[in-house]
mmCIF file of C-alpha atoms in Angstrom:
data_model
loop_
_atom_site.group_PDB
_atom_site.id
_atom_site.type_symbol
_atom_site.label_atom_id
_atom_site.label_comp_id
_atom_site.label_asym_id
_atom_site.label_seq_id
_atom_site.Cartn_x
_atom_site.Cartn_y
_atom_site.Cartn_z
ATOM 1 C CA UNK A 1 -16.024 21.624 -16.576
ATOM 2 C CA UNK A 2 -13.427 18.866 -16.189
ATOM 3 C CA UNK A 3 -14.747 15.415 -17.194
ATOM 4 C CA UNK A 4 -14.973 13.029 -14.242
ATOM 5 C CA UNK A 5 -12.431 10.238 -14.075
ATOM 6 C CA UNK A 6 -13.020 6.831 -12.476
ATOM 7 C CA UNK A 7 -9.954 5.697 -10.503
ATOM 8 C CA UNK A 8 -9.790 2.693 -8.163
ATOM 9 C CA UNK A 9 -7.289 -0.054 -7.447
ATOM 10 C CA UNK A 10 -6.820 -2.953 -5.092
ATOM 11 C CA UNK A 11 -3.754 -5.189 -4.861
ATOM 12 C CA UNK A 12 -2.747 -8.086 -2.613
ATOM 13 C CA UNK A 13 0.275 -10.190 -1.711
ATOM 14 C CA UNK A 14 0.083 -13.906 -2.604
ATOM 15 C CA UNK A 15 3.393 -14.966 -1.007
ATOM 16 C CA UNK A 16 5.468 -14.226 2.087
ATOM 17 C CA UNK A 17 8.341 -11.746 1.743
ATOM 18 C CA UNK A 18 11.204 -10.624 3.949
ATOM 19 C CA UNK A 19 11.374 -6.824 3.838
ATOM 20 C CA UNK A 20 14.668 -4.947 3.774
ATOM 21 C CA UNK A 21 15.430 -1.355 4.725
ATOM 22 C CA UNK A 22 12.894 1.004 3.063
ATOM 23 C CA UNK A 23 11.829 -1.773 0.669
ATOM 24 C CA UNK A 24 8.613 -1.208 -1.278
ATOM 25 C CA UNK A 25 6.003 -3.874 -0.602
ATOM 26 C CA UNK A 26 5.576 -5.514 -3.992
ATOM 27 C CA UNK A 27 2.001 -6.696 -4.350
ATOM 28 C CA UNK A 28 1.727 -9.533 -6.856
ATOM 29 C CA UNK A 29 -2.027 -9.774 -7.364
ATOM 30 C CA UNK A 30 -3.999 -6.910 -8.872
ATOM 31 C CA UNK A 31 -7.664 -7.319 -8.000
ATOM 32 C CA UNK A 32 -8.912 -4.034 -9.460
ATOM 33 C CA UNK A 33 -7.199 -1.365 -11.559
ATOM 34 C CA UNK A 34 -9.847 0.979 -12.939
ATOM 35 C CA UNK A 35 -8.089 3.804 -14.738
ATOM 36 C CA UNK A 36 -4.799 1.827 -14.870
ATOM 37 C CA UNK A 37 -3.159 4.115 -12.302
ATOM 38 C CA UNK A 38 -1.643 1.267 -10.256
ATOM 39 C CA UNK A 39 1.692 0.057 -11.645
ATOM 40 C CA UNK A 40 1.782 -3.660 -10.833
ATOM 41 C CA UNK A 41 5.428 -3.943 -11.881
ATOM 42 C CA UNK A 42 6.630 -1.413 -9.288
ATOM 43 C CA UNK A 43 3.648 -1.545 -6.868
ATOM 44 C CA UNK A 44 2.967 2.150 -6.820
ATOM 45 C CA UNK A 45 -0.025 4.286 -7.686
ATOM 46 C CA UNK A 46 0.334 7.425 -9.818
ATOM 47 C CA UNK A 47 -2.548 9.895 -9.568
ATOM 48 C CA UNK A 48 -3.970 10.530 -13.035
ATOM 49 C CA UNK A 49 -5.892 13.582 -11.787
ATOM 50 C CA UNK A 50 -5.754 16.028 -8.893
ATOM 51 C CA UNK A 51 -8.253 15.043 -6.249
ATOM 52 C CA UNK A 52 -9.216 13.747 -2.857
ATOM 53 C CA UNK A 53 -8.271 10.081 -2.570
ATOM 54 C CA UNK A 54 -8.816 7.363 -0.010
ATOM 55 C CA UNK A 55 -5.922 4.911 0.459
ATOM 56 C CA UNK A 56 -6.000 1.850 2.638
ATOM 57 C CA UNK A 57 -3.531 -0.860 3.558
ATOM 58 C CA UNK A 58 -3.445 -3.995 5.669
ATOM 59 C CA UNK A 59 -0.442 -5.760 7.160
ATOM 60 C CA UNK A 60 0.002 -9.248 8.623
ATOM 61 C CA UNK A 61 3.365 -10.337 10.071
ATOM 62 C CA UNK A 62 4.631 -13.914 9.909
ATOM 63 C CA UNK A 63 4.951 -15.508 13.365
ATOM 64 C CA UNK A 64 8.014 -14.278 15.310
ATOM 65 C CA UNK A 65 8.273 -11.052 13.299
ATOM 66 C CA UNK A 66 7.567 -7.379 13.976
ATOM 67 C CA UNK A 67 6.882 -5.195 10.958
ATOM 68 C CA UNK A 68 6.392 -1.439 10.461
ATOM 69 C CA UNK A 69 5.098 -0.327 7.059
ATOM 70 C CA UNK A 70 4.250 3.181 5.900
ATOM 71 C CA UNK A 71 1.842 4.392 3.236
ATOM 72 C CA UNK A 72 3.804 7.146 1.512
ATOM 73 C CA UNK A 73 2.966 9.949 -0.897
ATOM 74 C CA UNK A 74 5.994 11.084 -2.900
ATOM 75 C CA UNK A 75 8.232 9.620 -0.171
ATOM 76 C CA UNK A 76 6.440 11.279 2.774
ATOM 77 C CA UNK A 77 4.639 8.991 5.219
ATOM 78 C CA UNK A 78 0.872 9.597 5.348
ATOM 79 C CA UNK A 79 -0.141 6.411 7.178
ATOM 80 C CA UNK A 80 1.519 3.925 9.530
ATOM 81 C CA UNK A 81 0.903 0.192 9.997
ATOM 82 C CA UNK A 82 2.380 -2.083 12.669
ATOM 83 C CA UNK A 83 2.016 -5.844 13.038
ATOM 84 C CA UNK A 84 3.761 -8.338 15.286
ATOM 85 C CA UNK A 85 3.722 -12.069 15.863
ATOM 86 C CA UNK A 86 0.529 -12.016 17.963
ATOM 87 C CA UNK A 87 -1.634 -12.866 14.933
ATOM 88 C CA UNK A 88 -2.768 -9.259 14.545
ATOM 89 C CA UNK A 89 -3.706 -7.592 11.299
ATOM 90 C CA UNK A 90 -2.964 -3.883 11.175
ATOM 91 C CA UNK A 91 -5.045 -1.651 8.932
ATOM 92 C CA UNK A 92 -4.861 2.014 8.035
ATOM 93 C CA UNK A 93 -7.095 4.243 5.956
ATOM 94 C CA UNK A 94 -6.179 7.804 5.010
ATOM 95 C CA UNK A 95 -7.998 10.454 3.010
ATOM 96 C CA UNK A 96 -5.652 12.957 1.387
ATOM 97 C CA UNK A 97 -5.521 15.593 -1.322
ATOM 98 C CA UNK A 98 -3.200 14.401 -4.088
ATOM 99 C CA UNK A 99 -1.815 16.299 -7.070
ATOM 100 C CA UNK A 100 -1.843 14.853 -10.576
ATOM 101 C CA UNK A 101 1.353 12.811 -10.985
ATOM 102 C CA UNK A 102 1.868 12.183 -7.244
ATOM 103 C CA UNK A 103 2.986 8.644 -6.430
ATOM 104 C CA UNK A 104 1.675 6.602 -3.480
ATOM 105 C CA UNK A 105 3.024 3.239 -2.305
ATOM 106 C CA UNK A 106 3.659 1.131 0.794
ATOM 107 C CA UNK A 107 7.176 0.576 2.135
ATOM 108 C CA UNK A 108 8.925 -1.026 5.065
ATOM 109 C CA UNK A 109 10.122 1.496 7.638
ATOM 110 C CA UNK A 110 13.294 -0.550 8.147
ATOM 111 C CA UNK A 111 13.573 -0.667 11.930
ATOM 112 C CA UNK A 112 13.425 -4.465 12.376
ATOM 113 C CA UNK A 113 15.808 -5.748 9.696
ATOM 114 C CA UNK A 114 15.922 -9.545 9.668
ATOM 115 C CA UNK A 115 12.629 -9.846 11.574
ATOM 116 C CA UNK A 116 10.318 -8.276 9.024
ATOM 117 C CA UNK A 117 8.646 -11.181 7.266
ATOM 118 C CA UNK A 118 5.094 -10.546 6.118
ATOM 119 C CA UNK A 119 2.798 -13.486 5.472
ATOM 120 C CA UNK A 120 1.072 -14.268 2.236
ATOM 121 C CA UNK A 121 -0.354 -17.221 0.367
ATOM 122 C CA UNK A 122 -2.512 -17.610 -2.735
ATOM 123 C CA UNK A 123 -5.522 -18.511 -0.577
ATOM 124 C CA UNK A 124 -4.992 -15.951 2.209
ATOM 125 C CA UNK A 125 -4.092 -12.493 0.972
ATOM 126 C CA UNK A 126 -3.924 -10.560 4.231
ATOM 127 C CA UNK A 127 -1.492 -7.886 3.004
ATOM 128 C CA UNK A 128 -3.318 -5.439 0.764
ATOM 129 C CA UNK A 129 -3.103 -1.942 -0.709
ATOM 130 C CA UNK A 130 -6.096 -0.101 -2.188
ATOM 131 C CA UNK A 131 -7.099 3.359 -3.295
ATOM 132 C CA UNK A 132 -9.992 5.229 -4.842
ATOM 133 C CA UNK A 133 -10.620 8.726 -6.137
ATOM 134 C CA UNK A 134 -13.359 10.239 -3.972
ATOM 135 C CA UNK A 135 -13.614 13.640 -5.619
ATOM 136 C CA UNK A 136 -11.786 15.164 -8.561
ATOM 137 C CA UNK A 137 -10.443 18.693 -7.995
ATOM 138 C CA UNK A 138 -9.864 21.437 -10.585
#
């Protein structure tokens, strides 16, 4: 029997950033990092065990901007977020099977270069990225 592993992370953005082509969203506040699988320096998650994971992201565009962000697993999009200047917050939750060592992150899709500013402030952290291991496999 494989010992159970606790894995959970939640990160947020405390400042506004202009996203470039395929740029990783760099979250600068780690709220939770149980199991230390979220790399705060590079803003990606590396699965410490094979399992079924839930990942979730939220996206809030600065006024006058349109932003497309993907949740990706090893470079392949598994979730899509869209926000525009109409004060909308986009959210996405996905449940996926992930292999040990797989990397998951959020990145700009790159289709609105120059108009892809996402809003953040220390008090209002609308842009977030979270994940949790639901069930460990094998």
